[in-house]
CSV table of C-alpha atoms in Angstrom, one decimal:
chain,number,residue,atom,x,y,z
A,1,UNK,CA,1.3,9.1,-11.4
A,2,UNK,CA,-0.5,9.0,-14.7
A,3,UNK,CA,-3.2,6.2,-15.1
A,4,UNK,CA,-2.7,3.8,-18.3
A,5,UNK,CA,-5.6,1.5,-17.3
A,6,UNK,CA,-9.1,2.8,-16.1
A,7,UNK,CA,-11.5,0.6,-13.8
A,8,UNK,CA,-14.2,3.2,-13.5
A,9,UNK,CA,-15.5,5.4,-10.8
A,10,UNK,CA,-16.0,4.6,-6.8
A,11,UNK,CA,-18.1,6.9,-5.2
A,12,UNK,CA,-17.5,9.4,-7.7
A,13,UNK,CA,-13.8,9.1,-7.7
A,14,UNK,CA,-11.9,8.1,-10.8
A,15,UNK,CA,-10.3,4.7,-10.2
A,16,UNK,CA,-7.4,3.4,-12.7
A,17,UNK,CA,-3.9,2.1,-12.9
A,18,UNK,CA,-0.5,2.7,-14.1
A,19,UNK,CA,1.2,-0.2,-16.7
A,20,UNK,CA,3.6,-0.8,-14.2
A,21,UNK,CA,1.0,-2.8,-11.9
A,22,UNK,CA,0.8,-5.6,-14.7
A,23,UNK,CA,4.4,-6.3,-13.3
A,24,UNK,CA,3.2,-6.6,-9.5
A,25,UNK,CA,0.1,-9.1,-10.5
A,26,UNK,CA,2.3,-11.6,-12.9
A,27,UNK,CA,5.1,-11.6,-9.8
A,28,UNK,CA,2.0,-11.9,-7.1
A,29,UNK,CA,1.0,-15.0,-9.5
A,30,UNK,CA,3.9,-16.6,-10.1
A,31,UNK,CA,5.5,-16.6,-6.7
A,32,UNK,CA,1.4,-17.9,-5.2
A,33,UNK,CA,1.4,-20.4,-7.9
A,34,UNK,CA,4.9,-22.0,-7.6
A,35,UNK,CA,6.2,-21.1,-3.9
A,36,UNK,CA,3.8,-20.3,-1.4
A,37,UNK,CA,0.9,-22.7,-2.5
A,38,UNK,CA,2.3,-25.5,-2.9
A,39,UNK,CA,4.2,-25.1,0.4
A,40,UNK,CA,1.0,-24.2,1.8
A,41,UNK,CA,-1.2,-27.3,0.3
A,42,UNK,CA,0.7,-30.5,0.1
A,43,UNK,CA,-0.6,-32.0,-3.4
A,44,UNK,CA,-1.9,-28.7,-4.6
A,45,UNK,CA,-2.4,-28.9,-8.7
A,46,UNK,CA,-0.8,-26.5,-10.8
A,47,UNK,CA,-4.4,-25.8,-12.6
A,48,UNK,CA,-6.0,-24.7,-8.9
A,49,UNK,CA,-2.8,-23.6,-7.7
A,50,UNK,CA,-3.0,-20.7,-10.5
A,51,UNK,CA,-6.8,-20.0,-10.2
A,52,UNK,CA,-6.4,-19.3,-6.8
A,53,UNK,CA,-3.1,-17.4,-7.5
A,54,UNK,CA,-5.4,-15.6,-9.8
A,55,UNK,CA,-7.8,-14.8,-7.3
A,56,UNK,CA,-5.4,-14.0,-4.6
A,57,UNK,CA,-3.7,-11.0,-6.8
A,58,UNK,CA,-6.9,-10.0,-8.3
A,59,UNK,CA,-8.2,-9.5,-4.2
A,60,UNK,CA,-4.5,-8.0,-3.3
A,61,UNK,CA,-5.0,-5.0,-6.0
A,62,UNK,CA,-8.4,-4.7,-4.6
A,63,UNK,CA,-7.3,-4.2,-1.1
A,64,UNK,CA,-4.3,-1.5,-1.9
A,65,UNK,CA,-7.5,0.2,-3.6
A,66,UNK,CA,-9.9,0.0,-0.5
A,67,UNK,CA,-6.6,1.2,1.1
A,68,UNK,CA,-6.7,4.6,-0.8
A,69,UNK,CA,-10.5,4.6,-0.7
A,70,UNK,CA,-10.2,4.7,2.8
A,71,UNK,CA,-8.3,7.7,2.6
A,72,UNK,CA,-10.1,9.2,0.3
A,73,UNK,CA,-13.4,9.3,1.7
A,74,UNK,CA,-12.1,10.6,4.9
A,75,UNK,CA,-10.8,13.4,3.2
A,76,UNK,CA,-14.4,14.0,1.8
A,77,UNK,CA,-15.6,14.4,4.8
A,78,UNK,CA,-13.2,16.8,5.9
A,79,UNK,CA,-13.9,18.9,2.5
A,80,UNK,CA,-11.3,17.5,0.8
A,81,UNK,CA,-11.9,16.2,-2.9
A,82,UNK,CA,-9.8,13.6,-4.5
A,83,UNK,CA,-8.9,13.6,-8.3
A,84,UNK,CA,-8.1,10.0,-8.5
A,85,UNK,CA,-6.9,6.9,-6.9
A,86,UNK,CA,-4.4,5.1,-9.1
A,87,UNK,CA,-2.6,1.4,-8.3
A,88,UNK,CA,1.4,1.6,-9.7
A,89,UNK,CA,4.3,-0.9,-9.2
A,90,UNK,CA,5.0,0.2,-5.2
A,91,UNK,CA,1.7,0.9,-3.8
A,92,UNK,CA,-1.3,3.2,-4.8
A,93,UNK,CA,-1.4,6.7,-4.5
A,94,UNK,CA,-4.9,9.1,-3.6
A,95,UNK,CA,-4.2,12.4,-5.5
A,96,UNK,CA,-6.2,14.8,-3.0
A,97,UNK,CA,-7.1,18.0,-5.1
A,98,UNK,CA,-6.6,20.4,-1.6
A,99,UNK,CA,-4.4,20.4,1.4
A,100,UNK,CA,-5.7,19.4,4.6
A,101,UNK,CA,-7.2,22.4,6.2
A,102,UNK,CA,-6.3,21.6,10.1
A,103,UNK,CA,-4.0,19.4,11.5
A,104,UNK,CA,-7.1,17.3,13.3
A,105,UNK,CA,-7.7,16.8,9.8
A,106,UNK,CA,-4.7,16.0,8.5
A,107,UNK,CA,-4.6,13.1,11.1
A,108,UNK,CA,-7.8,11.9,10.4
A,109,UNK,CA,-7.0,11.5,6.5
A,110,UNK,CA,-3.9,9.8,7.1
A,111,UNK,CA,-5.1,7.2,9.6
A,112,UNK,CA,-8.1,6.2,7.1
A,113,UNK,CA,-6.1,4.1,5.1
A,114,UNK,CA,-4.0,1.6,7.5
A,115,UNK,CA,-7.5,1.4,9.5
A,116,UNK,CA,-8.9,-0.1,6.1
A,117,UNK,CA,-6.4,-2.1,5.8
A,118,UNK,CA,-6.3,-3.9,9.5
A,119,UNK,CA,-10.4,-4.2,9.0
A,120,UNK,CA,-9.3,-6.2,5.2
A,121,UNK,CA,-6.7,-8.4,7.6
A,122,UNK,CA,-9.3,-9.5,9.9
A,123,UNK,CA,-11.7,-10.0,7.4
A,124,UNK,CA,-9.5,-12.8,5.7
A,125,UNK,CA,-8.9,-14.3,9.0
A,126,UNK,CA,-12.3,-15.0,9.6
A,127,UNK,CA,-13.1,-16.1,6.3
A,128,UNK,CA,-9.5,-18.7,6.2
A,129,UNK,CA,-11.1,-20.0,9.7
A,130,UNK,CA,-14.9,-20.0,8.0
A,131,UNK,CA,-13.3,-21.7,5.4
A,132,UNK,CA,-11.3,-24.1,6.9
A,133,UNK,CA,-13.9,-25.5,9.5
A,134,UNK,CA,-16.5,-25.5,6.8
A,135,UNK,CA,-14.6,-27.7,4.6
A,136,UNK,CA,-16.3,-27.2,1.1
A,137,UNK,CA,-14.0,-24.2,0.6
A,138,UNK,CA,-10.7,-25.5,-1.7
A,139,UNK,CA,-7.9,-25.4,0.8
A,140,UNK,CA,-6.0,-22.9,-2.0
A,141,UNK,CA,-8.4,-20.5,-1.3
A,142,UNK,CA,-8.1,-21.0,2.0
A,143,UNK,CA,-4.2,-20.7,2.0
A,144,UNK,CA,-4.8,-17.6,-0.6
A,145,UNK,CA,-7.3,-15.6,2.6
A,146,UNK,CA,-4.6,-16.8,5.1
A,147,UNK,CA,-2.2,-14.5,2.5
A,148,UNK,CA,-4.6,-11.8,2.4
A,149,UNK,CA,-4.5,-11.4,6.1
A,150,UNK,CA,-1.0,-11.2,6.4
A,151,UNK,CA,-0.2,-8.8,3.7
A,152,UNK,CA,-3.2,-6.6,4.5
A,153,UNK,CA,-1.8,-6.5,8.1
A,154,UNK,CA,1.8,-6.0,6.7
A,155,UNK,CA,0.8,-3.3,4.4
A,156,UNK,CA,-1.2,-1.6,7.7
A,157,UNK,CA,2.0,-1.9,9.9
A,158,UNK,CA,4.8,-0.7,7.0
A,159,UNK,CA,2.2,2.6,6.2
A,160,UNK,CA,2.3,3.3,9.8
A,161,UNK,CA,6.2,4.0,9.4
A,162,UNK,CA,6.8,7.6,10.4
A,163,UNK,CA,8.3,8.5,7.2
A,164,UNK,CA,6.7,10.6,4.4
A,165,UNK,CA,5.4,10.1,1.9
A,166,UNK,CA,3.9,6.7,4.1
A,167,UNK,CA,0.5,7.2,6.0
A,168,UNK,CA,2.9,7.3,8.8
A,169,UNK,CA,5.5,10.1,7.8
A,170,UNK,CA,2.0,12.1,7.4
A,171,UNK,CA,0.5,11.2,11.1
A,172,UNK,CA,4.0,12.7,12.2
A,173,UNK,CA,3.6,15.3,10.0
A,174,UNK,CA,-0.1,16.4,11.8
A,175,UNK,CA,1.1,15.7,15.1
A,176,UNK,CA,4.0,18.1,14.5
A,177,UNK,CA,2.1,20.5,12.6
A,178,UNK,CA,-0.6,20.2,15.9
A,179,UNK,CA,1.6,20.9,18.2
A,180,UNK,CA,4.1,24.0,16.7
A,181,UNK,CA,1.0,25.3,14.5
A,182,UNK,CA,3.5,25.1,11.7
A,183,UNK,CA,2.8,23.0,8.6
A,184,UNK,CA,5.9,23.6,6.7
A,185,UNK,CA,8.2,23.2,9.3
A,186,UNK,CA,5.9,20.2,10.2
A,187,UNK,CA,6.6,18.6,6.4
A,188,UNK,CA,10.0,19.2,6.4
A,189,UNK,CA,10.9,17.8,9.7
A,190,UNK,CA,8.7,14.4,8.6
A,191,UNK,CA,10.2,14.8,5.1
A,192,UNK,CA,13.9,14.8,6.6
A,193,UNK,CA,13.1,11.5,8.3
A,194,UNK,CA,11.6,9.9,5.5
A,195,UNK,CA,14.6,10.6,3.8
A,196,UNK,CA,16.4,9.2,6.0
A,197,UNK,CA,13.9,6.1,6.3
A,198,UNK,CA,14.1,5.6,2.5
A,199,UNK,CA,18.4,5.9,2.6
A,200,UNK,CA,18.1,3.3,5.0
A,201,UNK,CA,15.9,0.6,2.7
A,202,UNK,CA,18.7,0.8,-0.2
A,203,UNK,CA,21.2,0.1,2.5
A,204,UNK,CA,19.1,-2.3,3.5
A,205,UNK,CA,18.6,-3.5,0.1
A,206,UNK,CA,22.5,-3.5,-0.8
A,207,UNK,CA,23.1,-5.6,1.9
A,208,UNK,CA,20.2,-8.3,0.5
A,209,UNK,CA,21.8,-8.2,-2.5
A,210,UNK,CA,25.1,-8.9,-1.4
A,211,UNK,CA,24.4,-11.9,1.2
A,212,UNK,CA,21.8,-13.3,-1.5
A,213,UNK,CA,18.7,-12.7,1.5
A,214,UNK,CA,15.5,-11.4,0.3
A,215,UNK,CA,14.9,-9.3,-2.6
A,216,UNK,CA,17.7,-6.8,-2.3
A,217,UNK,CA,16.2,-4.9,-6.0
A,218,UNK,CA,12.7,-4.3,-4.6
A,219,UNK,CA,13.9,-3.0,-1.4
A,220,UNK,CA,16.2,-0.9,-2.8
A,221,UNK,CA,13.9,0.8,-5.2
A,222,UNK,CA,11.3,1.0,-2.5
A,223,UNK,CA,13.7,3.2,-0.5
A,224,UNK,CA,14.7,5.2,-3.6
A,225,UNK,CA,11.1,5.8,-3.9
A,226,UNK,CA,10.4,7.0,-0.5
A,227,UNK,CA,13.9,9.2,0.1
A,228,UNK,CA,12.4,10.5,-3.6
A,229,UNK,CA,9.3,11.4,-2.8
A,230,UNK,CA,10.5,12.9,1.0
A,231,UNK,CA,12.7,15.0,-1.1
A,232,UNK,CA,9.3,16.2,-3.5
A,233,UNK,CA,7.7,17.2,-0.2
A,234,UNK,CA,10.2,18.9,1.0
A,235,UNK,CA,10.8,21.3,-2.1
């Protein structure tokens, strides 16, 4: 995934974005703006409505980044390097320059990122309940960390599927790979169910779209993605 946008360097590591993020931060906006605040904060104006949507988006990017941080800097300190961490439509993606050298390793990488992600979650509960007994905190932003928490937490859980190319599919992967001493037979058996994990979301996603529940498109391509990308490890 080739980066359009660049943010600068974390700990030495090249941090940027593909175009395609633009379209995740106007729909994370929009649907904070007009659906979930105002449901969330009865009388809520549209000005502080869309600051804190603002806000809210601007933290959710930064959190998918911390996400891939996480993994990152574990792989340093297994001697790892990482070219670049770059944010795209689905996700973000930590472009490690080396494979994992044991499957202890391996493990350890792949667990750095949801555990970033559960410590962001509690995080944002604790400041939504700081904020909320304090009182001088708008109740937006309030309703904006209460968001936080649960996406962080749903973004921790989904990784943890056991389906490559997600954080889970590569915990399989090590476990596998631990207990046969074979890391290609290791990938493909965790690529096969990812595969299978990713046919399963455009079911999934067919079915949305033809009872009218949830977003039938994004799930779809979310599963095209993954059954992809279990494919590319495979080969």
């Amino acid at each position: 995934m080739r980066q359009t946008i660049r943010f600068g360097r974390v700990a030495g590591i090249p941090i940027g974005a593909h175009w395609s993020v633009l379209v995740v931060a106007v729909l994370i906006t929009y649907t904070l703006a007009t659906a979930v605040l105002p449901e969330l904060v009865v009388g809520v104006s549209a000005a502080m409505a869309l600051l804190a949507a603002l806000v809210g988006a601007a933290i959710f990017l930064a959190s998918i980044i911390a996400h891939e941080l996480g993994h990152a800097l574990a792989a340093r300190r297994e001697g790892v390097a990482t070219e670049s961490i770059t944010l795209w439509m689905l996700g973000g993606v930590a472009s490690l320059r080396d494979e994992s050298p044991t499957p202890g390793a391996a493990l350890r990488i792949s667990l750095a990122g949801p555990a970033v992600s559960i410590v962001l979650a509690v995080g944002a509960v604790a400041t939504a309940i700081a904020g909320a007994m304090l009182g001088w905190v708008p109740e937006a932003l309030v309703a904006v960390a209460a968001w936080l928490a649960m996406i962080n937490a749903m973004l921790a859980v989904f990784n943890l599927v056991p389906a490559l190319p997600l954080d889970g599919g590569r915990i399989l992967q090590a476990l596998l790979w631990r207990r046969s001493g074979d890391d290609i037979a290791a990938t493909i058996t965790a690529a096969a169910v990812g595969r299978l994990a990713g046919f399963a979301l455009i079911a999934g996603g067919a079915f949305q779209l033809v009872t009218g529940y949830g977003n039938g498109l994004w799930t779809m391509a979310l599963g095209w993605f993954i059954a992809s990308a279990a494919a590319a490890e495979r080969r």
